[in-house]
GROMACS .gro file of C-alpha atoms in nm:
model
  424
    1MET     CA    1  23.365  15.247  12.155
    2THR     CA    2  23.191  15.464  12.054
    3ALA     CA    3  22.819  15.469  12.133
    4LEU     CA    4  22.767  15.426  11.752
    5PHE     CA    5  22.900  15.058  11.757
    6TYR     CA    6  22.722  14.991  12.097
    7ALA     CA    7  22.395  15.125  11.835
    8LYS     CA    8  22.458  14.908  11.577
    9ARG     CA    9  22.495  14.625  11.865
   10ALA     CA   10  22.170  14.703  11.996
   11ARG     CA   11  22.048  14.726  11.703
   12ALA     CA   12  22.126  14.332  11.585
   13ARG     CA   13  22.052  14.232  11.886
   14LYS     CA   14  21.681  14.337  11.914
   15ARG     CA   15  21.653  14.198  11.514
   16ASP     CA   16  21.744  13.819  11.684
   17THR     CA   17  21.439  13.873  11.914
   18PRO     CA   18  21.134  13.744  11.813
   19LEU     CA   19  20.901  13.990  12.057
   20GLY     CA   20  21.153  14.312  11.954
   21ARG     CA   21  20.995  14.527  11.698
   22PRO     CA   22  21.257  14.743  11.509
   23ASN     CA   23  21.466  15.027  11.617
   24ARG     CA   24  21.371  15.324  11.436
   25PRO     CA   25  21.569  15.640  11.513
   26PRO     CA   26  21.409  15.941  11.464
   27PRO     CA   27  21.392  16.091  11.100
   28GLY     CA   28  21.558  16.448  11.036
   29LEU     CA   29  21.846  16.413  11.264
   30THR     CA   30  22.243  16.376  11.296
   31ALA     CA   31  22.390  15.994  11.260
   32PRO     CA   32  22.576  16.146  11.636
   33LEU     CA   33  22.198  16.198  11.794
   34ASP     CA   34  22.066  15.878  11.555
   35ALA     CA   35  22.339  15.633  11.740
   36VAL     CA   36  22.248  15.786  12.065
   37GLY     CA   37  21.870  15.796  12.034
   38GLY     CA   38  21.880  15.398  11.969
   39VAL     CA   39  22.058  15.358  12.255
   40LEU     CA   40  21.875  15.523  12.488
   41ALA     CA   41  21.563  15.357  12.400
   42ASP     CA   42  21.692  14.941  12.360
   43PRO     CA   43  21.548  14.826  12.719
   44GLY     CA   44  21.888  14.571  12.656
   45THR     CA   45  22.116  14.841  12.660
   46ALA     CA   46  22.369  14.755  12.865
   47GLU     CA   47  22.514  15.016  13.173
   48ALA     CA   48  22.863  15.069  13.028
   49ASP     CA   49  22.668  15.190  12.724
   50LEU     CA   50  22.432  15.386  12.849
   51ARG     CA   51  22.644  15.554  13.018
   52THR     CA   52  22.863  15.668  12.753
   53ALA     CA   53  22.582  15.756  12.522
   54ALA     CA   54  22.481  16.030  12.795
   55ARG     CA   55  22.857  16.115  12.770
   56VAL     CA   56  22.861  16.150  12.402
   57LEU     CA   57  22.478  16.333  12.462
   58ASP     CA   58  22.644  16.553  12.698
   59ARG     CA   59  22.993  16.710  12.489
   60MET     CA   60  22.772  16.777  12.201
   61GLN     CA   61  22.613  17.039  12.410
   62SER     CA   62  22.888  17.201  12.574
   63THR     CA   63  23.207  17.167  12.291
   64SER     CA   64  23.379  17.411  12.281
   65LEU     CA   65  23.336  17.570  11.939
   66THR     CA   66  23.738  17.766  11.929
   67THR     CA   67  23.891  17.407  11.763
   68LEU     CA   68  23.733  17.438  11.477
   69PRO     CA   69  23.799  17.631  11.117
   70LEU     CA   70  23.628  17.962  11.141
   71LEU     CA   71  23.323  17.910  10.832
   72PRO     CA   72  23.185  17.583  11.028
   73ALA     CA   73  23.231  17.766  11.352
   74VAL     CA   74  23.023  18.051  11.231
   75VAL     CA   75  22.808  17.756  11.075
   76ALA     CA   76  22.750  17.536  11.371
   77ARG     CA   77  22.692  17.873  11.595
   78LEU     CA   78  22.406  18.001  11.380
   79ARG     CA   79  22.292  17.664  11.430
   80ARG     CA   80  22.289  17.654  11.733
   81PHE     CA   81  22.101  17.971  11.746
   82LEU     CA   82  21.869  17.885  11.518
   83ARG     CA   83  21.781  17.571  11.687
   84PRO     CA   84  21.719  17.446  12.006
   85ALA     CA   85  21.942  17.234  12.191
   86PRO     CA   86  22.062  16.817  12.029
   87GLY     CA   87  21.903  16.705  12.324
   88SER     CA   88  21.618  16.860  12.415
   89ALA     CA   89  21.541  16.819  11.986
   90LEU     CA   90  21.621  16.376  12.021
   91LEU     CA   91  21.362  16.430  12.364
   92THR     CA   92  21.068  16.515  12.155
   93ARG     CA   93  21.115  16.278  11.862
   94MET     CA   94  21.175  16.021  12.104
   95PHE     CA   95  20.803  16.070  12.278
   96VAL     CA   96  20.663  15.997  11.956
   97THR     CA   97  20.911  15.720  11.794
   98ALA     CA   98  20.985  15.513  12.079
   99GLY     CA   99  20.715  15.607  12.343
  100THR     CA  100  20.669  15.675  12.684
  101ALA     CA  101  20.830  15.411  12.863
  102ALA     CA  102  21.133  15.464  12.660
  103ALA     CA  103  21.182  15.777  12.651
  104GLY     CA  104  21.139  15.816  13.028
  105ARG     CA  105  21.473  15.525  13.035
  106ALA     CA  106  21.656  15.723  12.770
  107VAL     CA  107  21.574  16.084  13.075
  108ALA     CA  108  21.681  15.833  13.333
  109ALA     CA  109  22.017  15.744  13.192
  110ALA     CA  110  22.096  16.018  13.036
  111PRO     CA  111  22.005  16.385  13.239
  112GLY     CA  112  22.124  16.560  12.901
  113LEU     CA  113  21.839  16.506  12.704
  114GLU     CA  114  21.603  16.765  12.904
  115PRO     CA  115  21.746  17.133  12.953
  116LEU     CA  116  22.029  17.170  13.258
  117THR     CA  117  22.174  17.480  13.424
  118ALA     CA  118  22.605  17.517  13.466
  119GLY     CA  119  22.763  17.258  13.672
  120ALA     CA  120  22.665  16.938  13.790
  121PRO     CA  121  22.380  16.773  13.642
  122CYS     CA  122  22.207  16.766  14.012
  123ARG     CA  123  21.830  16.727  14.010
  124ARG     CA  124  21.514  16.700  14.213
  125VAL     CA  125  21.203  16.570  14.150
  126VAL     CA  126  20.880  16.752  14.179
  127PRO     CA  127  20.671  16.594  14.430
  128PRO     CA  128  20.340  16.415  14.244
  129GLY     CA  129  20.096  16.623  14.504
  130LEU     CA  130  20.183  16.927  14.411
  131LEU     CA  131  20.042  16.876  14.022
  132ARG     CA  132  19.721  16.760  14.102
  133ASP     CA  133  19.429  16.948  13.970
  134SER     CA  134  19.338  17.209  14.248
  135ASP     CA  135  19.206  17.578  14.309
  136ALA     CA  136  19.486  17.652  14.524
  137ARG     CA  137  19.742  17.917  14.487
  138THR     CA  138  20.066  17.791  14.395
  139PRO     CA  139  20.317  17.976  14.533
  140VAL     CA  140  20.604  18.133  14.286
  141ARG     CA  141  20.925  18.221  14.368
  142GLN     CA  142  21.216  18.347  14.123
  143GLY     CA  143  21.568  18.159  14.162
  144ARG     CA  144  21.896  18.269  14.063
  145LEU     CA  145  21.824  18.336  13.728
  146GLY     CA  146  21.730  18.661  13.559
  147ASP     CA  147  21.352  18.528  13.445
  148CYS     CA  148  21.161  18.743  13.575
  149TRP     CA  149  20.981  18.817  13.285
  150LEU     CA  150  20.816  18.544  13.283
  151VAL     CA  151  20.816  18.413  13.698
  152ALA     CA  152  20.619  18.716  13.755
  153VAL     CA  153  20.389  18.658  13.506
  154MET     CA  154  20.346  18.341  13.672
  155ASP     CA  155  20.223  18.456  13.976
  156ALA     CA  156  19.999  18.741  13.810
  157CYS     CA  157  19.832  18.478  13.654
  158GLU     CA  158  19.833  18.266  13.953
  159VAL     CA  159  19.679  18.540  14.137
  160ALA     CA  160  19.393  18.600  13.836
  161ARG     CA  161  19.307  18.211  13.876
  162PRO     CA  162  19.426  17.960  14.089
  163GLY     CA  163  19.585  17.675  14.010
  164TYR     CA  164  19.667  17.833  13.627
  165LEU     CA  165  19.994  17.675  13.621
  166ARG     CA  166  19.876  17.306  13.782
  167GLY     CA  167  19.659  17.310  13.483
  168LEU     CA  168  19.919  17.379  13.242
  169VAL     CA  169  20.084  17.068  13.291
  170ARG     CA  170  19.932  16.677  13.220
  171VAL     CA  171  20.151  16.364  13.382
  172ARG     CA  172  20.186  16.158  13.060
  173THR     CA  173  20.129  15.770  13.078
  174GLU     CA  174  20.246  15.446  12.877
  175ALA     CA  175  19.933  15.488  12.682
  176GLY     CA  176  20.017  15.871  12.579
  177GLU     CA  177  19.734  15.960  12.753
  178SER     CA  178  19.684  16.221  13.049
  179GLY     CA  179  19.607  16.203  13.401
  180ALA     CA  180  19.674  16.332  13.790
  181PRO     CA  181  20.010  16.172  13.907
  182GLY     CA  182  19.964  15.927  14.158
  183GLY     CA  183  19.582  15.779  14.025
  184PRO     CA  184  19.623  15.505  13.768
  185ASP     CA  185  19.726  15.676  13.487
  186ALA     CA  186  20.037  15.728  13.623
  187ALA     CA  187  20.172  15.356  13.668
  188ALA     CA  188  20.467  15.443  13.420
  189GLY     CA  189  20.674  15.619  13.596
  190VAL     CA  190  21.045  15.499  13.530
  191ARG     CA  191  21.184  15.418  13.944
  192GLU     CA  192  21.521  15.554  13.888
  193GLY     CA  193  21.524  15.819  14.186
  194THR     CA  194  21.564  16.231  14.158
  195VAL     CA  195  21.892  16.111  13.905
  196ARG     CA  196  22.046  15.795  13.693
  197GLY     CA  197  22.322  16.030  13.550
  198PRO     CA  198  22.671  15.890  13.426
  199GLY     CA  199  22.881  15.723  13.715
  200ARG     CA  200  22.579  15.827  13.964
  201ARG     CA  201  22.228  15.747  14.110
  202GLN     CA  202  22.023  15.955  14.410
  203HIS     CA  203  21.742  15.729  14.517
  204GLY     CA  204  21.370  15.805  14.659
  205ALA     CA  205  21.174  16.012  14.427
  206ARG     CA  206  20.991  15.889  14.135
  207LEU     CA  207  21.097  15.993  13.790
  208ARG     CA  208  20.761  16.082  13.573
  209LEU     CA  209  20.720  16.219  13.224
  210ALA     CA  210  20.493  16.527  13.158
  211THR     CA  211  20.386  16.757  12.905
  212VAL     CA  212  20.383  17.106  12.906
  213ARG     CA  213  20.095  17.292  12.710
  214LEU     CA  214  20.235  17.652  12.612
  215HIS     CA  215  20.231  17.852  12.317
  216SER     CA  216  20.481  17.979  12.029
  217PRO     CA  217  20.476  18.206  11.782
  218VAL     CA  218  20.499  17.997  11.438
  219VAL     CA  219  20.743  18.211  11.343
  220THR     CA  220  21.087  18.005  11.488
  221VAL     CA  221  21.354  18.308  11.359
  222PRO     CA  222  21.472  18.441  11.690
  223LEU     CA  223  21.436  18.831  11.610
  224LEU     CA  224  21.110  18.810  11.386
  225ARG     CA  225  20.956  18.613  11.667
  226ARG     CA  226  20.877  18.912  11.892
  227LEU     CA  227  20.744  19.094  11.695
  228PRO     CA  228  20.362  19.154  11.881
  229GLY     CA  229  20.055  18.997  11.655
  230LEU     CA  230  20.214  18.706  11.498
  231PRO     CA  231  19.959  18.432  11.509
  232LEU     CA  232  20.023  18.164  11.794
  233ARG     CA  233  20.027  17.741  11.830
  234ARG     CA  234  19.966  17.548  12.106
  235LEU     CA  235  20.263  17.311  12.212
  236ASP     CA  236  20.225  17.051  12.449
  237VAL     CA  237  20.623  17.054  12.571
  238PRO     CA  238  20.706  16.663  12.677
  239LEU     CA  239  21.001  16.680  12.976
  240SER     CA  240  21.060  16.482  13.323
  241THR     CA  241  20.935  16.578  13.636
  242ALA     CA  242  21.283  16.657  13.709
  243VAL     CA  243  21.409  16.998  13.765
  244PRO     CA  244  21.748  17.131  13.783
  245ARG     CA  245  21.813  17.159  14.211
  246ASP     CA  246  22.006  17.540  14.166
  247ARG     CA  247  21.958  17.843  13.968
  248ARG     CA  248  21.523  17.748  13.850
  249ALA     CA  249  21.184  17.891  13.998
  250GLY     CA  250  20.971  17.712  14.281
  251GLY     CA  251  20.733  17.788  14.532
  252HIS     CA  252  20.805  17.900  14.925
  253GLY     CA  253  21.212  17.780  14.975
  254LEU     CA  254  21.268  17.779  14.616
  255SER     CA  255  21.120  17.436  14.652
  256PRO     CA  256  20.977  17.247  14.303
  257ASN     CA  257  20.656  17.267  14.217
  258ALA     CA  258  20.489  17.334  13.927
  259ALA     CA  259  20.592  17.696  13.821
  260SER     CA  260  20.928  17.502  13.834
  261LEU     CA  261  20.778  17.232  13.485
  262VAL     CA  262  20.637  17.560  13.327
  263GLU     CA  263  20.974  17.764  13.355
  264LYS     CA  264  21.168  17.449  13.209
  265ALA     CA  265  20.901  17.396  12.934
  266ALA     CA  266  20.976  17.783  12.863
  267VAL     CA  267  21.373  17.743  12.806
  268ILE     CA  268  21.324  17.409  12.568
  269VAL     CA  269  21.076  17.655  12.365
  270TRP     CA  270  21.193  17.955  12.386
  271ALA     CA  271  21.558  17.941  12.502
  272GLN     CA  272  21.691  17.672  12.281
  273GLY     CA  273  21.772  17.449  12.562
  274SER     CA  274  21.929  17.687  12.799
  275TYR     CA  275  21.840  17.804  13.124
  276ARG     CA  276  22.088  18.089  13.054
  277ARG     CA  277  21.923  18.238  12.750
  278LEU     CA  278  21.587  18.222  12.965
  279ALA     CA  279  21.725  18.541  13.130
  280ARG     CA  280  21.646  18.894  13.003
  281ASP     CA  281  21.308  18.967  12.778
  282PHE     CA  282  20.992  19.095  12.798
  283ALA     CA  283  20.671  19.072  12.979
  284GLY     CA  284  20.488  19.078  12.677
  285ILE     CA  285  20.674  18.764  12.580
  286GLY     CA  286  20.547  18.567  12.897
  287PHE     CA  287  20.216  18.634  12.890
  288ALA     CA  288  20.259  18.493  12.476
  289LEU     CA  289  20.413  18.209  12.610
  290LEU     CA  290  20.218  18.110  12.915
  291THR     CA  291  19.801  18.242  12.772
  292GLY     CA  292  19.848  18.258  12.411
  293GLY     CA  293  19.750  18.581  12.429
  294TRP     CA  294  19.998  18.930  12.340
  295ALA     CA  295  20.001  19.142  12.571
  296LEU     CA  296  20.131  19.463  12.504
  297ALA     CA  297  20.314  19.734  12.707
  298ARG     CA  298  20.166  20.049  12.822
  299PRO     CA  299  20.219  20.354  13.063
  300VAL     CA  300  20.145  20.354  13.407
  301PRO     CA  301  19.729  20.375  13.439
  302GLN     CA  302  19.679  20.742  13.626
  303ARG     CA  303  19.397  20.596  13.827
  304LEU     CA  304  19.498  20.244  14.027
  305GLU     CA  305  19.046  20.224  13.980
  306THR     CA  306  19.196  20.108  13.636
  307VAL     CA  307  19.445  19.821  13.757
  308ALA     CA  308  19.162  19.753  13.986
  309ARG     CA  309  18.930  19.668  13.675
  310TRP     CA  310  19.229  19.484  13.511
  311LEU     CA  311  19.162  19.220  13.852
  312GLN     CA  312  18.817  19.193  13.911
  313ALA     CA  313  18.815  19.062  13.517
  314GLY     CA  314  19.024  18.805  13.560
  315ARG     CA  315  19.328  18.985  13.387
  316PRO     CA  316  19.664  18.901  13.547
  317VAL     CA  317  19.888  19.192  13.570
  318VAL     CA  318  20.261  19.269  13.546
  319ALA     CA  319  20.471  19.625  13.612
  320SER     CA  320  20.777  19.689  13.493
  321THR     CA  321  21.093  19.870  13.694
  322LEU     CA  322  21.315  20.076  13.375
  323VAL     CA  323  21.681  20.005  13.340
  324ARG     CA  324  21.895  20.304  13.603
  325PRO     CA  325  22.279  20.357  13.601
  326GLY     CA  326  22.303  20.345  13.964
  327GLY     CA  327  22.122  19.994  13.963
  328SER     CA  328  21.772  19.975  14.240
  329PHE     CA  329  21.629  20.295  14.386
  330THR     CA  330  21.497  20.424  14.679
  331LEU     CA  331  21.142  20.581  14.715
  332PRO     CA  332  21.075  20.768  15.016
  333ARG     CA  333  20.799  20.687  15.240
  334GLU     CA  334  20.479  20.858  15.232
  335ASP     CA  335  20.374  20.789  15.618
  336ASP     CA  336  20.733  20.867  15.758
  337PRO     CA  337  20.970  21.042  15.506
  338GLU     CA  338  21.319  20.874  15.724
  339ARG     CA  339  21.152  20.565  15.605
  340VAL     CA  340  21.218  20.406  15.235
  341VAL     CA  341  21.142  20.112  15.071
  342ALA     CA  342  21.327  19.935  14.782
  343VAL     CA  343  21.342  19.847  14.418
  344MET     CA  344  21.469  19.697  14.219
  345ASP     CA  345  21.547  19.846  13.903
  346GLY     CA  346  21.488  19.670  13.497
  347HIS     CA  347  21.271  19.463  13.696
  348VAL     CA  348  20.911  19.284  13.685
  349TYR     CA  349  20.692  19.322  13.939
  350SER     CA  350  20.371  19.101  13.960
  351VAL     CA  351  20.030  19.322  14.073
  352ARG     CA  352  19.855  19.163  14.321
  353GLY     CA  353  19.557  19.368  14.426
  354VAL     CA  354  19.454  19.705  14.471
  355LEU     CA  355  19.303  19.848  14.793
  356ARG     CA  356  19.293  20.069  15.068
  357CYS     CA  357  19.565  20.063  15.365
  358ASP     CA  358  19.862  20.184  15.459
  359GLU     CA  359  20.217  20.149  15.329
  360ASP     CA  360  20.294  19.820  15.530
  361GLY     CA  361  19.986  19.657  15.408
  362VAL     CA  362  19.705  19.734  15.712
  363PRO     CA  363  19.405  19.753  15.549
  364SER     CA  364  19.216  20.100  15.697
  365ALA     CA  365  18.942  20.313  15.574
  366ARG     CA  366  19.084  20.644  15.574
  367SER     CA  367  19.369  20.554  15.417
  368VAL     CA  368  19.445  20.653  15.039
  369LEU     CA  369  19.423  20.352  14.724
  370ARG     CA  370  19.735  20.178  14.696
  371VAL     CA  371  19.827  19.886  14.468
  372HIS     CA  372  20.013  19.578  14.617
  373LEU     CA  373  20.300  19.532  14.361
  374ARG     CA  374  20.509  19.144  14.498
  375ASN     CA  375  20.892  19.155  14.435
  376PRO     CA  376  20.905  18.726  14.257
  377VAL     CA  377  21.300  18.752  14.417
  378GLY     CA  378  21.324  18.657  14.793
  379GLY     CA  379  21.090  18.548  15.124
  380PRO     CA  380  20.795  18.817  15.283
  381ASP     CA  381  20.883  19.090  15.405
  382PRO     CA  382  20.773  19.083  15.770
  383ARG     CA  383  20.390  19.252  15.936
  384SER     CA  384  20.390  19.613  16.145
  385GLY     CA  385  20.403  19.532  16.543
  386SER     CA  386  20.620  19.166  16.454
  387GLY     CA  387  20.899  19.272  16.676
  388GLY     CA  388  20.942  19.330  17.026
  389GLY     CA  389  21.023  19.639  17.261
  390ALA     CA  390  20.940  20.022  17.163
  391PRO     CA  391  20.765  20.114  16.932
  392GLU     CA  392  21.024  20.246  16.685
  393CYS     CA  393  21.156  19.886  16.738
  394ARG     CA  394  20.849  19.753  16.618
  395ARG     CA  395  20.884  19.897  16.297
  396PRO     CA  396  20.921  19.643  16.031
  397PRO     CA  397  21.240  19.640  15.850
  398MET     CA  398  21.304  19.824  15.467
  399ARG     CA  399  20.982  19.666  15.252
  400ARG     CA  400  21.163  19.493  14.939
  401LYS     CA  401  20.878  19.173  14.897
  402ASP     CA  402  20.530  19.337  14.902
  403LEU     CA  403  20.524  19.700  14.815
  404TYR     CA  404  20.215  19.908  14.886
  405LEU     CA  405  20.262  20.239  14.663
  406SER     CA  406  19.986  20.527  14.623
  407VAL     CA  407  19.956  20.606  14.256
  408ARG     CA  408  20.242  20.883  14.305
  409GLN     CA  409  20.480  20.628  14.372
  410PHE     CA  410  20.397  20.390  14.143
  411ARG     CA  411  20.401  20.631  13.869
  412ARG     CA  412  20.721  20.717  13.969
  413ALA     CA  413  20.860  20.386  14.049
  414PHE     CA  414  20.794  20.201  13.740
  415ILE     CA  415  20.760  20.272  13.375
  416SER     CA  416  20.523  20.015  13.186
  417VAL     CA  417  20.229  19.813  13.254
  418ASN     CA  418  20.118  19.493  13.087
  419ALA     CA  419  19.725  19.315  13.094
  420GLY     CA  420  19.682  19.014  12.988
  421PRO     CA  421  19.409  18.797  12.891
  422ARG     CA  422  19.099  18.748  13.080
  423LEU     CA  423  19.189  18.379  13.249
  424ARG     CA  424  18.788  18.325  13.423
   0.00000   0.00000   0.00000
């Protein structure tokens, strides 16, 4: 049976119920999406109907266009490029028309309503304690996705204003208000486990609904919306607190946190509901999405005092390297030319500070001024003297994560910097 047949049965059954209200499908969507939305939002829908609707929705987002005639295939491809994935559009309408409870049941039944990574739709729920308002800095680490332009900006915003990412996330309640997770306002969570998709169930977590505050250019055409200086509008992106298990940003060990939800919201707003399309972009776009202000790329300053003034003013700063034919490269260290530091090409680093230290980050008043850059990929580098044995054995290996570069090394390795608006 088709989802359309299930939707007709559900609507007829609901009209016969005195306490039920008419199930009005969201306007402006296609007929198959109307049917799927009616099935998922109806609390009386049977389990088999939910599985069928979920399969239909997943198939609509992943159907190949090669079997269509040329002209319809081109039109369908263009519509997919200009508009978000049908699942994300349907969930946004359901938040407004069907209410928080119905949207929560729909998300628990059909993972395809939200952005998915390649492979099986396995997800993990962000712990509620990590979404509470706090001044603590949220750790940010890049996953197996080439979105350093966004992850580095998230880390820089946390350096400029600790707790900034948590402030972007608000948990949705039954009444449509915002509240802190774990409090009395968060009682509208759906007890469905980490994932309940077609034919699978994982227990042990509470699936909640939230909104993430981002900004987007008023022009939605993919090419024109990249023009710097366009007016930006604020968006409250509805989503659940479940994020893909793989290929997404997170904290230490890539554990899910507020950064995972912000990245997921950026997938909906900027990448048409596809994690794959979020890769390979510019840091200025990340600042526009997260802060609501354009931050144009500029040449690397000739003096590190300029970078220090930006950081002292509460401005997030990132630095970008140029794409090189040979890929990643190394720089010789100034204190020991036989040792090097590794730098990724075509990559964005977050600037975390300017201080007098050696090239391992050990503060020293006799050292020159150095800029501290952090690579969003990988764990932290070990400190100097962390090992045992002879002094040459106690030296840390090649530095890749935290770089402490002089102005000469900084200008040699990086092509541009972006300084965002003041966050405090």
